[in-house]
C-alpha atoms as a printed R data frame, in Angstrom:
    type eleno elety resid chain resno       x       y       z
1   ATOM     1    CA   MET     A     1 108.477  92.699 116.212
2   ATOM     2    CA   GLU     A     2 109.782  96.187 115.382
3   ATOM     3    CA   CYS     A     3 108.666  98.430 112.542
4   ATOM     4    CA   THR     A     4 111.022  98.159 109.578
5   ATOM     5    CA   LYS     A     5 111.009 101.943 109.158
6   ATOM     6    CA   CYS     A     6 111.206 103.395 112.661
7   ATOM     7    CA   GLY     A     7 111.814 100.661 115.215
8   ATOM     8    CA   HIS     A     8 108.485 101.128 117.038
9   ATOM     9    CA   GLU     A     9 106.228  98.169 117.751
10  ATOM    10    CA   ALA     A    10 104.821  96.726 114.526
11  ATOM    11    CA   VAL     A    11 101.084  96.108 114.124
12  ATOM    12    CA   MET     A    12 101.300  94.105 110.899
13  ATOM    13    CA   HIS     A    13 103.629  92.100 108.710
14  ATOM    14    CA   ALA     A    14 103.252  92.299 104.915
15  ATOM    15    CA   ALA     A    15 104.729  88.960 103.818
16  ATOM    16    CA   TYR     A    16 104.623  89.975 100.142
17  ATOM    17    CA   SER     A    17 106.964  92.907 100.828
18  ATOM    18    CA   GLY     A    18 108.783  91.616 103.904
19  ATOM    19    CA   GLN     A    19 107.980  94.763 105.854
20  ATOM    20    CA   HIS     A    20 106.848  95.037 109.470
21  ATOM    21    CA   LEU     A    21 104.994  98.309 110.032
22  ATOM    22    CA   CYS     A    22 103.887 100.262 113.078
23  ATOM    23    CA   SER     A    23 100.453 101.885 113.177
24  ATOM    24    CA   ALA     A    24 101.583 105.236 111.730
25  ATOM    25    CA   HIS     A    25 103.658 103.763 108.917
26  ATOM    26    CA   PHE     A    26 100.959 101.205 108.080
27  ATOM    27    CA   LEU     A    27  98.266 103.885 107.742
28  ATOM    28    CA   ALA     A    28 100.598 105.987 105.607
29  ATOM    29    CA   SER     A    29 101.393 102.957 103.434
30  ATOM    30    CA   VAL     A    30  97.735 102.317 102.623
31  ATOM    31    CA   GLU     A    31  97.102 105.994 101.913
32  ATOM    32    CA   ARG     A    32 100.162 106.158  99.663
33  ATOM    33    CA   ARG     A    33  98.979 103.189  97.585
34  ATOM    34    CA   VAL     A    34  95.540 104.725  97.107
35  ATOM    35    CA   THR     A    35  96.873 108.124  96.059
36  ATOM    36    CA   ARG     A    36  99.406 106.455  93.752
37  ATOM    37    CA   ARG     A    37  96.581 104.557  92.052
38  ATOM    38    CA   VAL     A    38  94.626 107.795  91.687
39  ATOM    39    CA   ARG     A    39  97.657 109.356  90.032
40  ATOM    40    CA   GLU     A    40  98.612 106.406  87.821
41  ATOM    41    CA   ASP     A    41  95.061 105.906  86.557
42  ATOM    42    CA   GLY     A    42  94.743 109.625  85.782
43  ATOM    43    CA   LEU     A    43  91.636 109.972  87.931
44  ATOM    44    CA   LEU     A    44  91.867 113.741  88.224
45  ATOM    45    CA   SER     A    45  91.490 115.249  84.776
46  ATOM    46    CA   ASP     A    46  93.724 118.100  83.645
47  ATOM    47    CA   ASP     A    47  90.489 119.923  82.789
48  ATOM    48    CA   ALA     A    48  89.403 120.058  86.444
49  ATOM    49    CA   THR     A    49  89.753 123.548  87.911
50  ATOM    50    CA   PRO     A    50  88.518 125.330  91.050
51  ATOM    51    CA   GLY     A    51  85.925 127.017  88.852
52  ATOM    52    CA   SER     A    52  84.915 123.750  87.185
53  ATOM    53    CA   PRO     A    53  85.591 120.931  89.675
54  ATOM    54    CA   GLU     A    54  85.057 117.230  89.064
55  ATOM    55    CA   THR     A    55  82.362 115.341  90.965
56  ATOM    56    CA   TRP     A    56  83.431 111.936  92.224
57  ATOM    57    CA   VAL     A    57  80.550 109.759  93.404
58  ATOM    58    CA   ILE     A    58  81.602 106.973  95.784
59  ATOM    59    CA   GLY     A    59  79.499 103.840  96.160
60  ATOM    60    CA   LEU     A    60  79.267 104.024  99.958
61  ATOM    61    CA   SER     A    61  77.891 100.807 101.455
62  ATOM    62    CA   GLY     A    62  79.033 101.231 105.047
63  ATOM    63    CA   GLY     A    63  81.366  98.238 104.785
64  ATOM    64    CA   LYS     A    64  85.072  98.524 105.500
65  ATOM    65    CA   ASP     A    65  86.182  99.000 101.868
66  ATOM    66    CA   SER     A    66  83.939 101.891 100.869
67  ATOM    67    CA   VAL     A    67  84.350 103.596 104.259
68  ATOM    68    CA   VAL     A    68  88.158 103.440 104.096
69  ATOM    69    CA   LEU     A    69  88.162 104.637 100.483
70  ATOM    70    CA   THR     A    70  85.892 107.573 101.328
71  ATOM    71    CA   ARG     A    71  88.016 108.572 104.319
72  ATOM    72    CA   ILE     A    72  91.301 108.476 102.371
73  ATOM    73    CA   LEU     A    73  89.916 110.384  99.395
74  ATOM    74    CA   HIS     A    74  88.406 112.987 101.704
75  ATOM    75    CA   ASP     A    75  91.671 113.464 103.589
76  ATOM    76    CA   THR     A    76  93.572 113.693 100.300
77  ATOM    77    CA   PHE     A    77  91.288 116.099  98.447
78  ATOM    78    CA   ASP     A    78  89.482 117.998 101.205
79  ATOM    79    CA   GLU     A    79  91.549 121.105 100.549
80  ATOM    80    CA   ASP     A    80  91.574 120.637  96.758
81  ATOM    81    CA   PRO     A    81  88.836 122.769  95.120
82  ATOM    82    CA   ARG     A    82  89.087 120.702  91.931
83  ATOM    83    CA   VAL     A    83  87.295 117.711  93.497
84  ATOM    84    CA   GLU     A    84  83.863 117.291  95.095
85  ATOM    85    CA   LEU     A    85  83.048 113.978  96.799
86  ATOM    86    CA   VAL     A    86  79.513 112.579  97.050
87  ATOM    87    CA   GLY     A    87  78.571 109.387  98.881
88  ATOM    88    CA   LEU     A    88  75.858 107.250  97.232
89  ATOM    89    CA   THR     A    89  74.310 104.436  99.269
90  ATOM    90    CA   ILE     A    90  72.082 101.759  97.740
91  ATOM    91    CA   HIS     A    91  69.524 100.234 100.125
92  ATOM    92    CA   GLU     A    92  68.558  96.826  98.738
93  ATOM    93    CA   GLY     A    93  65.750  96.045 101.156
94  ATOM    94    CA   ILE     A    94  67.406  93.395 103.321
95  ATOM    95    CA   GLU     A    95  65.803  93.325 106.747
96  ATOM    96    CA   GLY     A    96  68.165  94.549 109.456
97  ATOM    97    CA   TYR     A    97  71.366  94.284 107.418
98  ATOM    98    CA   ARG     A    98  71.408  97.445 105.290
99  ATOM    99    CA   ASP     A    99  69.720  99.561 107.973
100 ATOM   100    CA   ARG     A   100  72.737  99.119 110.249
101 ATOM   101    CA   SER     A   101  75.266  99.759 107.501
102 ATOM   102    CA   LEU     A   102  73.293 102.844 106.462
103 ATOM   103    CA   ASP     A   103  73.848 104.204 109.973
104 ATOM   104    CA   ALA     A   104  77.608 103.866 109.399
105 ATOM   105    CA   CYS     A   105  77.306 105.736 106.089
106 ATOM   106    CA   VAL     A   106  75.354 108.578 107.661
107 ATOM   107    CA   GLU     A   107  77.827 108.873 110.537
108 ATOM   108    CA   LEU     A   108  80.825 108.938 108.196
109 ATOM   109    CA   ALA     A   109  79.282 111.490 105.824
110 ATOM   110    CA   GLU     A   110  78.420 113.762 108.749
111 ATOM   111    CA   ASP     A   111  81.900 113.403 110.258
112 ATOM   112    CA   LEU     A   112  83.564 114.261 106.945
113 ATOM   113    CA   GLY     A   113  81.034 116.884 105.894
114 ATOM   114    CA   ILE     A   114  80.339 115.381 102.465
115 ATOM   115    CA   ARG     A   115  77.076 115.135 100.569
116 ATOM   116    CA   HIS     A   116  75.310 111.793 100.984
117 ATOM   117    CA   GLU     A   117  72.444 110.370  98.918
118 ATOM   118    CA   VAL     A   118  70.425 107.193  99.498
119 ATOM   119    CA   VAL     A   119  68.593 105.192  96.818
120 ATOM   120    CA   THR     A   120  66.354 102.187  97.525
121 ATOM   121    CA   TYR     A   121  65.494  99.212  95.330
122 ATOM   122    CA   GLU     A   122  61.908  99.568  96.508
123 ATOM   123    CA   GLY     A   123  61.721 103.182  95.369
124 ATOM   124    CA   GLU     A   124  63.477 102.568  92.057
125 ATOM   125    CA   PHE     A   125  62.362  99.084  91.012
126 ATOM   126    CA   GLY     A   126  59.404  98.338  93.279
127 ATOM   127    CA   ILE     A   127  61.209  95.371  94.818
128 ATOM   128    CA   ARG     A   128  63.039  94.383  97.985
129 ATOM   129    CA   MET     A   129  65.880  91.863  97.900
130 ATOM   130    CA   ASP     A   130  64.251  89.810 100.656
131 ATOM   131    CA   ASP     A   131  61.261  89.311  98.329
132 ATOM   132    CA   VAL     A   132  63.477  88.680  95.290
133 ATOM   133    CA   VAL     A   133  65.289  85.871  97.119
134 ATOM   134    CA   GLU     A   134  61.986  84.279  98.074
135 ATOM   135    CA   ALA     A   135  60.577  84.469  94.521
136 ATOM   136    CA   ASP     A   136  63.789  83.595  92.609
137 ATOM   137    CA   PRO     A   137  62.159  83.196  89.162
138 ATOM   138    CA   GLU     A   138  65.495  82.615  87.402
139 ATOM   139    CA   ASN     A   139  66.785  80.041  89.929
140 ATOM   140    CA   MET     A   140  69.916  82.127  90.572
141 ATOM   141    CA   ALA     A   141  72.013  83.121  93.554
142 ATOM   142    CA   ALA     A   142  70.845  86.284  95.309
143 ATOM   143    CA   CYS     A   143  74.065  88.050  94.343
144 ATOM   144    CA   ALA     A   144  73.290  87.560  90.644
145 ATOM   145    CA   TYR     A   145  70.071  89.562  90.958
146 ATOM   146    CA   CYS     A   146  71.466  92.121  93.352
147 ATOM   147    CA   GLY     A   147  74.585  92.807  91.281
148 ATOM   148    CA   VAL     A   148  72.491  93.746  88.245
149 ATOM   149    CA   PHE     A   149  70.181  96.044  90.208
150 ATOM   150    CA   ARG     A   150  73.048  97.625  92.148
151 ATOM   151    CA   ARG     A   151  75.102  98.400  89.041
152 ATOM   152    CA   ASP     A   152  72.084  99.965  87.365
153 ATOM   153    CA   ALA     A   153  71.201 102.121  90.382
154 ATOM   154    CA   LEU     A   154  74.795 103.253  90.914
155 ATOM   155    CA   SER     A   155  75.292 104.145  87.256
156 ATOM   156    CA   ARG     A   156  71.950 105.907  86.861
157 ATOM   157    CA   TYR     A   157  72.226 107.996  90.008
158 ATOM   158    CA   ALA     A   158  75.888 108.791  89.457
159 ATOM   159    CA   ASP     A   159  74.754 110.229  86.125
160 ATOM   160    CA   GLU     A   160  71.896 112.161  87.744
161 ATOM   161    CA   LEU     A   161  74.294 113.563  90.338
162 ATOM   162    CA   GLY     A   162  76.511 114.882  87.540
163 ATOM   163    CA   ALA     A   163  79.365 112.515  88.351
164 ATOM   164    CA   ASP     A   164  82.550 112.696  86.332
165 ATOM   165    CA   LYS     A   165  83.763 109.471  87.959
166 ATOM   166    CA   LEU     A   166  82.060 106.638  89.869
167 ATOM   167    CA   LEU     A   167  84.367 105.081  92.461
168 ATOM   168    CA   THR     A   168  83.896 101.759  94.227
169 ATOM   169    CA   GLY     A   169  85.790 100.173  97.122
170 ATOM   170    CA   HIS     A   170  86.976  96.956  95.476
171 ATOM   171    CA   ASN     A   171  90.189  95.777  97.128
172 ATOM   172    CA   LEU     A   172  93.073  93.618  95.874
173 ATOM   173    CA   ASP     A   173  91.402  90.356  96.928
174 ATOM   174    CA   ASP     A   174  88.161  91.276  95.120
175 ATOM   175    CA   GLU     A   175  89.981  92.070  91.897
176 ATOM   176    CA   ALA     A   176  92.291  89.048  91.995
177 ATOM   177    CA   GLN     A   177  89.273  86.795  92.541
178 ATOM   178    CA   SER     A   178  87.441  88.334  89.566
179 ATOM   179    CA   ALA     A   179  90.552  88.061  87.410
180 ATOM   180    CA   LEU     A   180  91.041  84.392  88.220
181 ATOM   181    CA   MET     A   181  87.358  83.603  87.697
182 ATOM   182    CA   ASN     A   182  87.357  85.270  84.269
183 ATOM   183    CA   PHE     A   183  90.508  83.429  83.292
184 ATOM   184    CA   LEU     A   184  89.302  80.010  84.482
185 ATOM   185    CA   GLU     A   185  86.001  80.552  82.667
186 ATOM   186    CA   GLY     A   186  87.866  81.551  79.505
187 ATOM   187    CA   ASP     A   187  85.759  84.716  79.282
188 ATOM   188    CA   LEU     A   188  87.895  86.937  77.062
189 ATOM   189    CA   ALA     A   189  85.087  89.384  76.417
190 ATOM   190    CA   GLN     A   190  84.602  89.912  80.156
191 ATOM   191    CA   MET     A   191  88.337  90.489  80.590
192 ATOM   192    CA   ALA     A   192  88.228  93.206  77.937
193 ATOM   193    CA   LYS     A   193  85.112  94.706  79.531
194 ATOM   194    CA   HIS     A   194  86.795  94.628  82.949
195 ATOM   195    CA   PHE     A   195  89.698  96.682  81.597
196 ATOM   196    CA   GLU     A   196  87.454  99.207  79.878
197 ATOM   197    CA   ALA     A   197  85.084  99.513  82.807
198 ATOM   198    CA   SER     A   198  87.507 100.068  85.661
199 ATOM   199    CA   LEU     A   199  91.038  98.646  85.385
200 ATOM   200    CA   GLY     A   200  92.609 100.656  82.601
201 ATOM   201    CA   GLY     A   201  93.949 104.142  83.164
202 ATOM   202    CA   PHE     A   202  91.641 106.805  81.788
203 ATOM   203    CA   ASP     A   203  94.091 107.552  78.983
204 ATOM   204    CA   GLU     A   204  94.067 103.857  77.987
205 ATOM   205    CA   ARG     A   205  90.322 103.305  77.704
206 ATOM   206    CA   THR     A   206  88.322 103.816  74.537
207 ATOM   207    CA   ASP     A   207  85.361 106.198  74.447
208 ATOM   208    CA   GLN     A   208  82.781 105.157  77.043
209 ATOM   209    CA   SER     A   209  80.657 108.292  76.810
210 ATOM   210    CA   ALA     A   210  77.445 106.286  77.316
211 ATOM   211    CA   PHE     A   211  78.488 105.511  80.913
212 ATOM   212    CA   VAL     A   212  79.898 107.358  83.908
213 ATOM   213    CA   PRO     A   213  83.498 106.033  83.971
214 ATOM   214    CA   ARG     A   214  84.402 103.887  86.975
215 ATOM   215    CA   ALA     A   215  87.565 103.496  88.998
216 ATOM   216    CA   LYS     A   216  88.784 101.387  91.924
217 ATOM   217    CA   PRO     A   217  91.464 103.337  93.820
218 ATOM   218    CA   LEU     A   218  91.625 100.744  96.615
219 ATOM   219    CA   ARG     A   219  92.492  97.813  94.348
220 ATOM   220    CA   ASP     A   220  96.181  97.631  95.317
221 ATOM   221    CA   VAL     A   221  95.384  97.057  99.013
222 ATOM   222    CA   PRO     A   222  94.702  93.544 100.404
223 ATOM   223    CA   GLU     A   223  91.385  93.008 102.178
224 ATOM   224    CA   LYS     A   224  92.912  92.320 105.605
225 ATOM   225    CA   GLU     A   225  94.890  95.559 105.410
226 ATOM   226    CA   VAL     A   226  91.708  97.485 104.607
227 ATOM   227    CA   ALA     A   227  90.089  95.979 107.712
228 ATOM   228    CA   LEU     A   228  93.125  96.850 109.843
229 ATOM   229    CA   TYR     A   229  93.116 100.425 108.519
230 ATOM   230    CA   ALA     A   230  89.435 100.813 109.453
231 ATOM   231    CA   HIS     A   231  90.174  99.504 112.959
232 ATOM   232    CA   LEU     A   232  93.247 101.658 113.571
233 ATOM   233    CA   ALA     A   233  91.551 104.776 112.189
234 ATOM   234    CA   ASP     A   234  88.464 104.056 114.343
235 ATOM   235    CA   LEU     A   235  86.084 104.394 111.411
236 ATOM   236    CA   PRO     A   236  82.329 103.675 111.598
237 ATOM   237    CA   VAL     A   237  82.067 100.360 109.783
238 ATOM   238    CA   HIS     A   238  79.377  97.694 109.552
239 ATOM   239    CA   MET     A   239  81.332  94.436 109.400
240 ATOM   240    CA   ALA     A   240  78.498  91.884 109.060
241 ATOM   241    CA   GLU     A   241  78.131  89.916 105.823
242 ATOM   242    CA   CYS     A   242  74.949  90.080 103.769
243 ATOM   243    CA   PRO     A   243  72.604  87.267 104.907
244 ATOM   244    CA   HIS     A   244  71.842  86.429 101.264
245 ATOM   245    CA   SER     A   245  75.476  86.197 100.185
246 ATOM   246    CA   SER     A   246  75.903  82.857  98.445
247 ATOM   247    CA   GLU     A   247  78.464  83.157  95.640
248 ATOM   248    CA   ALA     A   248  79.753  79.599  95.984
249 ATOM   249    CA   TYR     A   249  82.186  79.757  93.078
250 ATOM   250    CA   ARG     A   250  83.751  83.024  94.236
251 ATOM   251    CA   GLY     A   251  84.074  81.500  97.688
252 ATOM   252    CA   GLU     A   252  86.059  78.604  96.221
253 ATOM   253    CA   ILE     A   253  88.330  81.028  94.381
254 ATOM   254    CA   GLN     A   254  88.744  83.072  97.562
255 ATOM   255    CA   ARG     A   255  89.882  80.031  99.537
256 ATOM   256    CA   LEU     A   256  92.237  79.008  96.724
257 ATOM   257    CA   LEU     A   257  93.855  82.446  96.685
258 ATOM   258    CA   TYR     A   258  94.189  82.498 100.476
259 ATOM   259    CA   GLY     A   259  96.170  79.274 100.306
260 ATOM   260    CA   LEU     A   260  98.344  80.438  97.407
261 ATOM   261    CA   GLU     A   261  99.053  83.768  99.074
262 ATOM   262    CA   GLU     A   262 100.015  82.111 102.340
263 ATOM   263    CA   ASN     A   263 102.424  79.716 100.613
264 ATOM   264    CA   HIS     A   264 103.602  82.137  97.930
265 ATOM   265    CA   PRO     A   265 103.362  85.748  99.177
266 ATOM   266    CA   GLY     A   266 102.701  88.214  96.368
267 ATOM   267    CA   THR     A   267 100.470  85.868  94.350
268 ATOM   268    CA   ARG     A   268  97.567  88.353  94.253
269 ATOM   269    CA   HIS     A   269  99.817  91.156  93.017
270 ATOM   270    CA   SER     A   270 101.323  88.887  90.357
271 ATOM   271    CA   ILE     A   271  97.894  87.783  89.149
272 ATOM   272    CA   MET     A   272  96.743  91.364  88.777
273 ATOM   273    CA   ALA     A   273  99.917  92.538  87.031
274 ATOM   274    CA   GLY     A   274  99.611  89.864  84.353
275 ATOM   275    CA   TYR     A   275  95.842  90.091  84.133
276 ATOM   276    CA   GLU     A   276  95.807  93.848  83.598
277 ATOM   277    CA   GLU     A   277  98.299  93.560  80.747
278 ATOM   278    CA   LEU     A   278  96.309  90.742  79.126
279 ATOM   279    CA   ALA     A   279  92.999  92.551  79.646
280 ATOM   280    CA   GLY     A   280  94.443  95.680  77.990
281 ATOM   281    CA   ILE     A   281  95.462  93.675  74.921
282 ATOM   282    CA   LEU     A   282  92.011  92.084  74.739
283 ATOM   283    CA   ALA     A   283  90.298  95.457  75.161
284 ATOM   284    CA   ALA     A   284  92.149  96.797  72.118
285 ATOM   285    CA   GLU     A   285  91.176  93.685  70.121
286 ATOM   286    CA   TYR     A   286  87.506  93.893  71.049
287 ATOM   287    CA   ASP     A   287  87.466  97.640  70.391
288 ATOM   288    CA   GLU     A   288  88.500  96.987  66.797
289 ATOM   289    CA   ARG     A   289  85.588  94.564  66.394
290 ATOM   290    CA   GLY     A   290  83.161  97.095  67.821
291 ATOM   291    CA   THR     A   291  80.019  96.536  69.880
292 ATOM   292    CA   ASP     A   292  76.580  97.710  68.814
293 ATOM   293    CA   LEU     A   293  74.895  99.544  71.673
294 ATOM   294    CA   THR     A   294  71.232 100.500  71.681
295 ATOM   295    CA   GLU     A   295  68.567 101.688  74.108
296 ATOM   296    CA   CYS     A   296  66.557  99.275  76.218
297 ATOM   297    CA   GLU     A   297  62.951  99.171  75.020
298 ATOM   298    CA   ARG     A   298  61.635  99.321  78.583
299 ATOM   299    CA   CYS     A   299  63.844 101.802  80.433
300 ATOM   300    CA   GLY     A   300  66.009 103.502  77.802
301 ATOM   301    CA   SER     A   301  69.318 102.512  79.364
302 ATOM   302    CA   THR     A   302  72.241 101.519  77.164
303 ATOM   303    CA   THR     A   303  72.376  97.811  76.328
304 ATOM   304    CA   THR     A   304  73.542  95.374  73.656
305 ATOM   305    CA   GLY     A   305  70.097  93.823  73.164
306 ATOM   306    CA   GLU     A   306  66.488  94.919  72.897
307 ATOM   307    CA   VAL     A   307  65.932  94.688  76.665
308 ATOM   308    CA   CYS     A   308  68.623  95.231  79.306
309 ATOM   309    CA   ARG     A   309  69.381  92.593  81.918
310 ATOM   310    CA   LYS     A   310  67.787  94.627  84.703
311 ATOM   311    CA   CYS     A   311  64.490  94.888  82.870
312 ATOM   312    CA   SER     A   312  64.479  91.213  81.918
313 ATOM   313    CA   LEU     A   313  64.910  90.279  85.584
314 ATOM   314    CA   LEU     A   314  62.186  92.698  86.666
315 ATOM   315    CA   ALA     A   315  59.864  91.191  84.064
316 ATOM   316    CA   ALA     A   316  60.567  87.712  85.414
317 ATOM   317    CA   LEU     A   317  59.796  88.903  88.938
318 ATOM   318    CA   GLU     A   318  56.574  90.552  87.786
319 ATOM   319    CA   ALA     A   319  55.462  87.274  86.229
320 ATOM   320    CA   VAL     A   320  55.777  85.321  89.477
């Protein structure tokens, strides 16, 4: 099949757009979508100057999504003195798995010449995920524990690194799955939180001064296209899945979306377009109600209760 744009041999077919693209036009297409999202979300503040640049911390796991995001942002802003990129890797303490992905992070950071920091669960919380999975005091999936600890470590160290923005490599599939899960669970509050935390443009969000604001510049790109980009660009990527990954419900939603997308191309884009509009409306509604934030009694982090979720989980682990 020939490339829709130039007639050269196509490497992929985007059924949702009808385009066949060669390697060069495919890479450019992904890069264009990322930079468009950066622009539309207002990621780069008008206050950023060469004398007072913004620091963007990227959650760099070594997987395809974060590696591709880091590469595209570097190539886009390498010559722009208003932006400084920092890679932040969280080592959970999973035997063999994170060590290999950490190698990919180190290689990428060295190749691009960007600052790279590593934080471990063991150093921060005195735990390793392998041990957490074995203890499991709350009878939960491993991802439920790990997600709490990861979010806390990313937010805290992004703040310590002086980040103006915290960027993660969530792709279109990730976001469409989360959107559908929130909708099917009827979780309006989570939809509003999703918008405020990372979906809304920075001029649409209410004041979130207690947190380093997040963004997901890769969220318009399907997962398979991210993987193809990493392959064609010959990026150092650790492709293995976490051995503790067991989000059964998300897996069901993932399979459902695969089927819908195959039979009705563009389903993921349609879900996100409607979801973002709905989430924005809900965010405005919940903002009017207000949320009382306080400091966690144990660690001082911002929370809605006396003790944050991270500390309650650590307490449960300590009691085992």
